[in-house]
Amino acid sequence: MADTKDLVLEVHGLKTNFYTYEGVVKALDGVELFLRRGDTMGLVGETGCGKSVTARSILRLVEPPGRVEEGEILFREIDPKTGEVNAVDILQLDEDEMLHIRGGKIAIVFQDPSTFPNPVFRIGDQIAEVILLHQDMKHDVLEMKINKLERILNMNPPPVNVSEIVAHLEQLRSMRGNPPEPDEKAKKKAAKWRAIEMLKLVRMPSPESVVNQYPHELSGGMRQRALIAMALACNPSILICDEATTALDVTVQAQVLNLLNQLKKEIGTSIIIITHDMGVVAETCNWVAVMYAGTTVETCATDELFANPLHPYTEGLLHAVPKLHEERERLPQIPGSVPNLIHPPSGCRFHPRCDFATEICKTEKPKLEEVQPDHWVACHHPRI
Amino acid sequence: MKLRDFILRRMILAIPVIFGVLVITWFLAFQVGDPAAMYINENTPQSAIESIRKAHGLDEPPHIQFILYLTNLFQGNWGESTSTSFRPVLEVIALKFPATIELAMLAMFFAIILGIPLGIISATKKDTVVDHFTRVFSLAGVSMPIFWFALMLKYVFYYQLAIMGLPHLPGSFRYDDLMFPDFKYTTGFLLFDSIVFEHNPRLFLDALAHLAMPAFCLGYLTLAIITRMMRSSMLEVMREDYITLARSKGLSERVVIYKHALRNALIPTVTVIGLAFGGLMTGAVLTETIFSWPGLGTWAARAILNSDLAAINGFTLLVALIFVTSNLIVDLVYGTLDPRIRYG
């Protein structure tokens, strides 16, 4: 990772604990991640390995009894005016600065579309809320007015006072460089208009009526689209999809994944896709990080990972994916089960299940190192 | 259209409820004593007793008497309150109802205004000193019997303060009739009358001072119930996924709590408020008696002591009607709070 300027997000040594009655759950123990600008990164691992906790730690949404203990989460933002790259450590920000980042700079789409939208507010209001919170509405109000006039001009039959409208339109367009300060009412109207635009962006059928509907009136796929629209409403630098497609039908899942890929091109957002589905990773991600029991064990380009896995756990994980051209009675599996994180194994957390473990694996925790160009592994005995 | 149908249907459904109440109270009252006893004394000749029985239909078999009672009820004749100088029950209710409603409204107002914020604070500051204090306060409210609490209030804020020569709260009646000898009720709602018809702020303040103790006493139980309900439903809602979503949007904690959580947490609380309003009517019997409040409660208590059967039946019917109405209102409020609830 030569040029850190390309990285929009860097996570180093992230540790998050949960203080439960049974003991301290060491959910994250030194997570390392890096996300390049414009990339789609897959964050994979089995259930309970800390993928979601990582996502919530990045947004500082870990709730008690959980707490982020240590680490560094560097978020690099390009200043739109100067083009300079500013780095901030999210864990060092105060709560007010954090409110600015959440939803505005880094947005998240959660797993379950049936429980995440607030049942008592209209979809449009829930999207408009985040727009009003983070956007300076000056441009939006102006664009809404221009858009309205353009629509009137294109009406059939054309309006009688075309010249007047054209003149007004020109006047509005000339203000684009320095739009006037709108009043509250206009802001709210523009936010609603933007909400409809966002719903159009996520290919929501009949967005004009959906904005006025409540979550329970929509299907699961539509609700998931609404959640994505909410997350994308402020053109975030990073979009985290926490199992955003897991609860959906396969067909809807494919639609949503396609949509994310298209949106990435349209908006230029970097995406983190959290999943345990290797198929989703192969199809949508160009970079992958594999997690095991709260640590990053391997991270590299997707093609590289599938062709040349270096960590014994990744190898086992890929072997467990059924292949079309092979005929097998039973899929190979990784022996043992996910370790108890209150008393995690010493040294490398994977060593009790690893075929290649030696003495050093029991005592010393391996560091994530670049063993091959652009291919990082945390293992004492990488499978080179 | 839909809303009107809903209200209409609910009103039709209320008919069997009210009928059930009528059957039960009337037959229970029928077992208790002889209504004719109230019209006679030791000098009344036997023949006169017979004619009194005949005049009031008391010589008929019970089911005929009940039908007679229902017929009268629908004609607006709820019987005579024998313990209130034989005045028609409906007339007495009309006279005394405003005093009770004013008391119950103020109790309710104060229970809601204090109870909801206390519940929210208690939930958002869970396991802090504020929370512990609120929980003890509300536990005391649901545990203390009204009659005991009313006496304690009166003992401290009226009796003890008075014998120490300190300014104290009045312990009985709606206003001081020595200070305002010329006052006449217009609507019966004293707070309203004193301002709108009398233009007398001193009377208004005097009425408020008289209301303070009974309203607090009556409202405390409801306040406690609302606080506890609000706290638990708020705690539950704060664990919901949509709260995490609201936080992930970058909304401040204040907006998350007072916009996203509150509206959801209010739904169960509103149910409790509706039920509690009916409960205030029964609480009023105890409170009014202790504070000599000239309302329906005192009247009903005296009616029970005097076997004034028509008055007891009338009061019970009124309470049943209030229960049914407040439940209907609760269901309507539900619909505005929660869009998932549809009338139909």
Short mmCIF file of C-alpha atoms in Angstrom, two decimals, chain A:
data_model
loop_
_atom_site.label_atom_id
_atom_site.label_comp_id
_atom_site.label_asym_id
_atom_site.label_seq_id
_atom_site.Cartn_x
_atom_site.Cartn_y
_atom_site.Cartn_z
CA MET A 1 0.00 0.00 0.00
CA ALA A 2 2.37 2.60 -1.28
CA ASP A 3 0.18 5.65 -1.61
CA THR A 4 -2.05 6.28 1.37
CA LYS A 5 -3.81 9.06 -0.52
CA ASP A 6 -5.75 6.44 -2.45
CA LEU A 7 -7.13 4.98 0.72
CA VAL A 8 -10.44 6.40 1.84
CA LEU A 9 -10.52 4.25 4.96
CA GLU A 10 -7.82 2.59 7.00
CA VAL A 11 -8.48 0.54 10.13
CA HIS A 12 -5.58 -0.45 12.34
CA GLY A 13 -5.54 -2.59 15.46
CA LEU A 14 -9.25 -2.14 16.16
CA LYS A 15 -10.33 -3.75 19.42
CA THR A 16 -13.95 -3.85 20.61
CA ASN A 17 -15.10 -5.63 23.75
CA PHE A 18 -18.55 -6.45 25.12
CA TYR A 19 -18.87 -6.52 28.86
CA THR A 20 -21.49 -9.18 29.52
CA TYR A 21 -22.46 -11.02 32.70
CA GLU A 22 -20.61 -14.12 31.51
CA GLY A 23 -17.40 -12.17 31.03
CA VAL A 24 -15.65 -9.86 28.60
CA VAL A 25 -16.34 -10.86 25.00
CA LYS A 26 -13.29 -9.84 22.98
CA ALA A 27 -15.31 -9.43 19.80
CA LEU A 28 -12.66 -7.59 17.78
CA ASP A 29 -8.99 -8.12 18.42
CA GLY A 30 -6.83 -6.16 16.05
CA VAL A 31 -8.88 -5.74 12.88
CA GLU A 32 -6.90 -4.35 9.94
CA LEU A 33 -8.67 -3.04 6.86
CA PHE A 34 -7.97 -0.69 4.00
CA LEU A 35 -10.40 0.53 1.43
CA ARG A 36 -9.25 2.27 -1.75
CA ARG A 37 -11.25 5.12 -3.20
CA GLY A 38 -13.84 3.74 -5.62
CA ASP A 39 -13.32 0.12 -4.62
CA THR A 40 -15.92 -2.39 -3.53
CA MET A 41 -14.56 -4.42 -0.69
CA GLY A 42 -16.08 -7.65 0.52
CA LEU A 43 -15.79 -8.31 4.23
CA VAL A 44 -16.33 -12.03 4.67
CA GLY A 45 -16.25 -14.53 7.49
CA GLU A 46 -18.59 -16.87 9.31
CA THR A 47 -21.38 -15.78 11.62
CA GLY A 48 -20.07 -14.21 14.82
CA CYS A 49 -16.61 -13.37 13.50
CA GLY A 50 -17.15 -9.65 14.06
CA LYS A 51 -18.09 -8.32 10.64
CA SER A 52 -21.07 -6.33 11.86
CA VAL A 53 -19.25 -5.15 14.98
CA THR A 54 -16.47 -3.86 12.71
CA ALA A 55 -19.02 -1.92 10.66
CA ARG A 56 -20.63 -0.47 13.77
CA SER A 57 -17.25 0.35 15.29
CA ILE A 58 -16.34 2.33 12.17
CA LEU A 59 -19.49 4.43 12.68
CA ARG A 60 -19.08 4.40 16.46
CA LEU A 61 -22.51 2.81 16.78
CA VAL A 62 -21.44 0.10 19.21
CA GLU A 63 -23.90 0.29 22.08
CA PRO A 64 -23.35 -0.65 25.72
CA PRO A 65 -22.31 -3.14 27.02
CA GLY A 66 -19.99 -2.92 23.99
CA ARG A 67 -17.08 -0.50 23.76
CA VAL A 68 -14.36 0.27 21.24
CA GLU A 69 -11.19 -0.14 23.28
CA GLU A 70 -8.37 0.88 21.01
CA GLY A 71 -7.24 1.21 17.45
CA GLU A 72 -7.19 3.75 14.71
CA ILE A 73 -9.85 4.38 12.08
CA LEU A 74 -8.49 6.84 9.55
CA PHE A 75 -11.01 8.41 7.24
CA ARG A 76 -9.52 10.37 4.33
CA GLU A 77 -11.71 12.88 2.66
CA ILE A 78 -10.92 14.96 -0.40
CA ASP A 79 -11.64 18.62 0.15
CA PRO A 80 -13.92 19.54 -2.77
CA LYS A 81 -12.40 23.03 -3.11
CA THR A 82 -8.67 22.53 -2.72
CA GLY A 83 -8.47 18.87 -3.74
CA GLU A 84 -6.39 18.18 -0.67
CA VAL A 85 -6.76 14.99 1.29
CA ASN A 86 -7.63 15.41 4.96
CA ALA A 87 -7.28 12.47 7.30
CA VAL A 88 -9.22 12.20 10.55
CA ASP A 89 -9.17 9.46 13.15
CA ILE A 90 -12.82 8.64 13.74
CA LEU A 91 -12.12 7.31 17.22
CA GLN A 92 -10.66 10.68 18.27
CA LEU A 93 -13.62 12.81 17.12
CA ASP A 94 -16.10 14.23 19.58
CA GLU A 95 -19.76 13.31 19.33
CA ASP A 96 -20.78 16.44 17.40
CA GLU A 97 -18.17 15.85 14.72
CA MET A 98 -19.23 12.23 14.59
CA LEU A 99 -22.85 13.22 13.88
CA HIS A 100 -21.52 15.01 10.83
CA ILE A 101 -19.80 11.88 9.54
CA ARG A 102 -22.61 9.44 10.26
CA GLY A 103 -25.06 9.42 7.39
CA GLY A 104 -23.27 12.30 5.68
CA LYS A 105 -19.80 10.91 4.93
CA ILE A 106 -20.12 7.27 5.90
CA ALA A 107 -23.51 5.62 5.55
CA ILE A 108 -24.68 2.13 6.36
CA VAL A 109 -27.41 -0.15 5.05
CA PHE A 110 -28.47 -2.70 7.62
CA GLN A 111 -29.38 -6.31 7.27
CA ASP A 112 -33.06 -6.62 7.96
CA PRO A 113 -35.40 -4.41 5.93
CA SER A 114 -38.37 -5.46 8.05
CA THR A 115 -37.09 -4.02 11.34
CA PHE A 116 -34.84 -1.11 10.38
CA PRO A 117 -37.19 1.52 8.90
CA ASN A 118 -39.12 3.36 11.59
CA PRO A 119 -42.68 2.02 11.28
CA VAL A 120 -44.42 5.28 12.17
CA PHE A 121 -42.83 7.67 9.66
CA ARG A 122 -43.36 7.94 5.92
CA ILE A 123 -40.55 6.67 3.67
CA GLY A 124 -40.16 10.11 2.10
CA ASP A 125 -39.84 11.81 5.47
CA GLN A 126 -37.23 9.31 6.62
CA ILE A 127 -35.14 10.02 3.51
CA ALA A 128 -35.75 13.79 3.63
CA GLU A 129 -34.70 13.84 7.27
CA VAL A 130 -31.14 12.75 6.51
CA ILE A 131 -30.93 15.13 3.53
CA LEU A 132 -32.04 18.11 5.61
CA LEU A 133 -29.58 17.14 8.29
CA HIS A 134 -26.44 16.99 6.19
CA GLN A 135 -27.03 18.95 2.99
CA ASP A 136 -26.83 22.63 2.47
CA MET A 137 -30.13 22.85 0.60
CA LYS A 138 -29.30 25.95 -1.47
CA HIS A 139 -28.44 24.03 -4.63
CA ASP A 140 -31.27 21.57 -4.22
CA VAL A 141 -33.91 24.27 -3.92
CA LEU A 142 -32.59 25.95 -7.07
CA GLU A 143 -32.35 22.69 -8.99
CA MET A 144 -35.90 21.81 -7.97
CA LYS A 145 -37.18 25.12 -9.34
CA ILE A 146 -35.23 24.68 -12.59
CA ASN A 147 -36.45 21.13 -12.91
CA LYS A 148 -40.05 22.26 -12.46
CA LEU A 149 -39.77 24.98 -15.11
CA GLU A 150 -38.15 22.56 -17.53
CA ARG A 151 -41.01 20.16 -17.02
CA ILE A 152 -43.52 22.91 -17.71
CA LEU A 153 -41.69 23.84 -20.91
CA ASN A 154 -41.74 20.26 -22.16
CA MET A 155 -45.44 19.87 -21.51
CA ASN A 156 -47.76 19.07 -24.33
CA PRO A 157 -49.40 21.37 -25.33
CA PRO A 158 -46.68 23.90 -24.52
CA PRO A 159 -47.59 26.70 -22.09
CA VAL A 160 -48.74 30.08 -23.44
CA ASN A 161 -46.06 32.24 -21.83
CA VAL A 162 -43.02 30.32 -23.13
CA SER A 163 -40.80 33.39 -23.42
CA GLU A 164 -41.48 34.42 -19.83
CA ILE A 165 -40.65 30.94 -18.52
CA VAL A 166 -37.47 30.73 -20.61
CA ALA A 167 -36.35 34.10 -19.27
CA HIS A 168 -37.07 32.99 -15.70
CA LEU A 169 -35.27 29.71 -16.33
CA GLU A 170 -32.21 31.55 -17.65
CA GLN A 171 -32.22 33.75 -14.59
CA LEU A 172 -32.36 30.73 -12.28
CA ARG A 173 -29.61 28.95 -14.22
CA SER A 174 -27.36 31.97 -13.92
CA MET A 175 -27.67 31.70 -10.13
CA ARG A 176 -26.23 28.17 -10.10
CA GLY A 177 -22.77 29.42 -9.13
CA ASN A 178 -24.08 31.25 -6.11
CA PRO A 179 -27.58 30.14 -5.15
CA PRO A 180 -29.62 32.30 -2.75
CA GLU A 181 -30.39 31.17 0.81
CA PRO A 182 -33.80 29.44 0.72
CA ASP A 183 -36.41 29.53 3.50
CA GLU A 184 -37.30 26.52 5.67
CA LYS A 185 -40.41 25.65 3.72
CA ALA A 186 -38.56 25.58 0.42
CA LYS A 187 -35.86 23.45 2.02
CA LYS A 188 -38.39 20.90 3.18
CA LYS A 189 -40.01 20.81 -0.23
CA ALA A 190 -36.66 20.38 -1.92
CA ALA A 191 -35.70 17.60 0.49
CA LYS A 192 -38.86 15.76 -0.45
CA TRP A 193 -38.10 16.30 -4.12
CA ARG A 194 -34.61 14.95 -3.55
CA ALA A 195 -36.14 11.95 -1.73
CA ILE A 196 -38.15 11.16 -4.87
CA GLU A 197 -34.99 11.56 -6.96
CA MET A 198 -33.19 9.15 -4.62
CA LEU A 199 -35.99 6.63 -4.93
CA LYS A 200 -35.75 6.93 -8.72
CA LEU A 201 -32.02 6.35 -8.42
CA VAL A 202 -32.54 3.07 -6.59
CA ARG A 203 -35.06 2.06 -9.26
CA MET A 204 -38.04 2.15 -6.92
CA PRO A 205 -41.29 1.57 -8.83
CA SER A 206 -43.66 4.59 -8.68
CA PRO A 207 -41.45 6.73 -6.39
CA GLU A 208 -43.98 9.59 -6.25
CA SER A 209 -46.43 7.45 -4.32
CA VAL A 210 -43.84 5.52 -2.31
CA VAL A 211 -42.57 8.71 -0.62
CA ASN A 212 -45.94 9.06 1.05
CA GLN A 213 -46.19 5.44 2.09
CA TYR A 214 -45.23 3.79 5.35
CA PRO A 215 -42.69 0.96 5.59
CA HIS A 216 -45.32 -1.71 6.25
CA GLU A 217 -46.96 -0.91 2.94
CA LEU A 218 -43.85 -1.92 0.99
CA SER A 219 -42.35 -5.32 0.14
CA GLY A 220 -39.01 -6.42 1.58
CA GLY A 221 -37.12 -5.59 -1.59
CA MET A 222 -38.72 -2.17 -1.82
CA ARG A 223 -37.91 -1.45 1.82
CA GLN A 224 -34.30 -2.47 1.24
CA ARG A 225 -34.18 -0.06 -1.71
CA ALA A 226 -35.62 2.65 0.50
CA LEU A 227 -32.90 1.97 3.08
CA ILE A 228 -30.26 2.19 0.35
CA ALA A 229 -31.81 5.45 -0.85
CA MET A 230 -31.63 6.76 2.72
CA ALA A 231 -27.97 5.78 2.97
CA LEU A 232 -27.06 7.26 -0.41
CA ALA A 233 -29.08 10.45 0.04
CA CYS A 234 -26.05 12.56 1.01
CA ASN A 235 -23.58 11.07 -1.48
CA PRO A 236 -21.45 9.45 1.21
CA SER A 237 -17.77 8.71 0.58
CA ILE A 238 -18.24 5.24 2.00
CA LEU A 239 -21.29 3.00 1.94
CA ILE A 240 -21.29 0.01 4.24
CA CYS A 241 -23.77 -2.73 3.36
CA ASP A 242 -24.14 -4.92 6.43
CA GLU A 243 -25.60 -8.12 4.97
CA ALA A 244 -27.87 -5.83 3.01
CA THR A 245 -29.01 -8.56 0.66
CA THR A 246 -29.07 -11.57 2.97
CA ALA A 247 -32.73 -11.23 3.92
CA LEU A 248 -33.85 -10.89 0.30
CA ASP A 249 -34.93 -13.39 -2.36
CA VAL A 250 -32.18 -14.43 -4.75
CA THR A 251 -33.72 -12.47 -7.62
CA VAL A 252 -34.14 -9.33 -5.55
CA GLN A 253 -30.64 -9.84 -4.17
CA ALA A 254 -29.21 -9.84 -7.69
CA GLN A 255 -31.13 -6.65 -8.48
CA VAL A 256 -29.84 -4.89 -5.39
CA LEU A 257 -26.23 -5.95 -6.06
CA ASN A 258 -26.46 -4.75 -9.65
CA LEU A 259 -27.91 -1.54 -8.40
CA LEU A 260 -25.03 -1.01 -5.96
CA ASN A 261 -22.51 -1.53 -8.72
CA GLN A 262 -24.27 0.95 -10.99
CA LEU A 263 -24.63 3.46 -8.20
CA LYS A 264 -20.94 3.22 -7.44
CA LYS A 265 -20.25 4.37 -10.99
CA GLU A 266 -22.86 7.14 -10.82
CA ILE A 267 -21.97 8.58 -7.42
CA GLY A 268 -18.37 7.44 -6.96
CA THR A 269 -18.90 5.93 -3.53
CA SER A 270 -16.54 3.35 -2.09
CA ILE A 271 -18.46 0.35 -0.83
CA ILE A 272 -17.90 -2.22 1.88
CA ILE A 273 -20.09 -5.28 1.45
CA ILE A 274 -20.39 -7.44 4.53
CA THR A 275 -21.49 -10.94 3.68
CA HIS A 276 -20.86 -14.61 4.29
CA ASP A 277 -21.81 -15.44 0.73
CA MET A 278 -18.69 -16.01 -1.39
CA GLY A 279 -20.83 -15.80 -4.52
CA VAL A 280 -21.79 -12.22 -3.72
CA VAL A 281 -18.12 -11.38 -3.18
CA ALA A 282 -17.05 -12.93 -6.46
CA GLU A 283 -19.69 -11.03 -8.38
CA THR A 284 -19.49 -7.57 -6.89
CA CYS A 285 -16.22 -6.97 -5.07
CA ASN A 286 -12.77 -6.23 -6.44
CA TRP A 287 -11.11 -6.43 -3.03
CA VAL A 288 -11.70 -8.81 -0.14
CA ALA A 289 -10.90 -8.96 3.54
CA VAL A 290 -11.43 -12.27 5.35
CA MET A 291 -12.17 -12.17 9.06
CA TYR A 292 -11.91 -14.93 11.62
CA ALA A 293 -12.88 -14.64 15.28
CA GLY A 294 -12.39 -10.88 15.45
CA THR A 295 -9.21 -10.56 13.42
CA THR A 296 -8.41 -9.92 9.77
CA VAL A 297 -6.66 -13.03 8.49
CA GLU A 298 -6.23 -12.21 4.83
CA THR A 299 -6.86 -9.33 2.46
CA CYS A 300 -6.18 -9.02 -1.27
CA ALA A 301 -7.85 -8.59 -4.65
CA THR A 302 -10.88 -10.84 -5.18
CA ASP A 303 -9.44 -12.76 -8.17
CA GLU A 304 -6.22 -13.31 -6.26
CA LEU A 305 -8.08 -14.65 -3.24
CA PHE A 306 -10.08 -17.16 -5.22
CA ALA A 307 -7.03 -18.27 -7.25
CA ASN A 308 -4.42 -18.21 -4.55
CA PRO A 309 -5.66 -18.24 -0.95
CA LEU A 310 -2.74 -18.04 1.46
CA HIS A 311 -4.35 -18.43 4.88
CA PRO A 312 -5.38 -21.95 5.91
CA TYR A 313 -8.76 -20.59 7.02
CA THR A 314 -9.44 -18.93 3.65
CA GLU A 315 -8.41 -22.11 1.94
CA GLY A 316 -10.85 -24.10 4.03
CA LEU A 317 -13.59 -21.54 3.43
CA LEU A 318 -13.16 -21.72 -0.33
CA HIS A 319 -13.07 -25.51 -0.29
CA ALA A 320 -16.44 -25.47 1.43
CA VAL A 321 -18.02 -23.65 -1.53
CA PRO A 322 -19.69 -26.20 -3.83
CA LYS A 323 -18.36 -26.22 -7.39
CA LEU A 324 -20.41 -26.99 -10.49
CA HIS A 325 -17.82 -29.15 -12.24
CA GLU A 326 -17.12 -31.41 -9.29
CA GLU A 327 -19.27 -34.23 -8.05
CA ARG A 328 -19.05 -34.85 -4.32
CA GLU A 329 -20.95 -36.74 -1.65
CA ARG A 330 -20.04 -34.29 1.05
CA LEU A 331 -18.39 -30.87 1.01
CA PRO A 332 -15.10 -30.57 2.86
CA GLN A 333 -15.39 -28.66 6.11
CA ILE A 334 -13.14 -26.91 8.60
CA PRO A 335 -13.00 -29.11 11.72
CA GLY A 336 -14.12 -27.67 15.04
CA SER A 337 -16.30 -24.62 15.56
CA VAL A 338 -15.99 -20.87 16.07
CA PRO A 339 -14.08 -20.22 19.31
CA ASN A 340 -15.67 -18.77 22.41
CA LEU A 341 -14.61 -15.13 22.41
CA ILE A 342 -14.71 -14.78 26.20
CA HIS A 343 -11.76 -17.17 26.37
CA PRO A 344 -10.28 -16.97 22.87
CA PRO A 345 -7.43 -19.30 21.92
CA SER A 346 -3.97 -17.99 22.65
CA GLY A 347 -1.69 -16.82 19.87
CA CYS A 348 -3.33 -17.25 16.48
CA ARG A 349 -7.05 -17.57 17.14
CA PHE A 350 -7.35 -20.16 14.36
CA HIS A 351 -4.66 -22.54 15.64
CA PRO A 352 -6.94 -25.15 17.32
CA ARG A 353 -8.68 -25.78 13.98
CA CYS A 354 -5.63 -25.42 11.76
CA ASP A 355 -3.90 -28.42 10.11
CA PHE A 356 -0.60 -26.56 9.87
CA ALA A 357 -0.35 -25.17 13.40
CA THR A 358 2.98 -25.37 15.20
CA GLU A 359 4.22 -24.25 18.63
CA ILE A 360 4.64 -20.62 17.61
CA CYS A 361 0.96 -20.43 16.55
CA LYS A 362 -0.10 -21.19 20.14
CA THR A 363 1.99 -18.44 21.69
CA GLU A 364 2.37 -15.63 19.24
CA LYS A 365 -0.36 -13.75 17.41
CA PRO A 366 0.64 -13.40 13.74
CA LYS A 367 0.70 -9.88 12.23
CA LEU A 368 -0.97 -8.98 8.97
CA GLU A 369 1.93 -8.78 6.50
CA GLU A 370 2.32 -8.29 2.78
CA VAL A 371 3.75 -11.70 1.88
CA GLN A 372 3.16 -11.30 -1.84
CA PRO A 373 2.68 -8.04 -3.75
CA ASP A 374 -0.69 -6.56 -2.69
CA HIS A 375 -1.60 -9.69 -0.75
CA TRP A 376 -1.67 -9.50 3.06
CA VAL A 377 -1.93 -12.49 5.36
CA ALA A 378 -1.82 -12.89 9.13
CA CYS A 379 -0.29 -16.36 9.43
CA HIS A 380 2.97 -17.88 10.62
CA HIS A 381 2.79 -20.49 7.87
CA PRO A 382 1.14 -18.93 4.81
CA ARG A 383 0.28 -21.43 2.08
CA ILE A 384 2.71 -20.15 -0.54
#
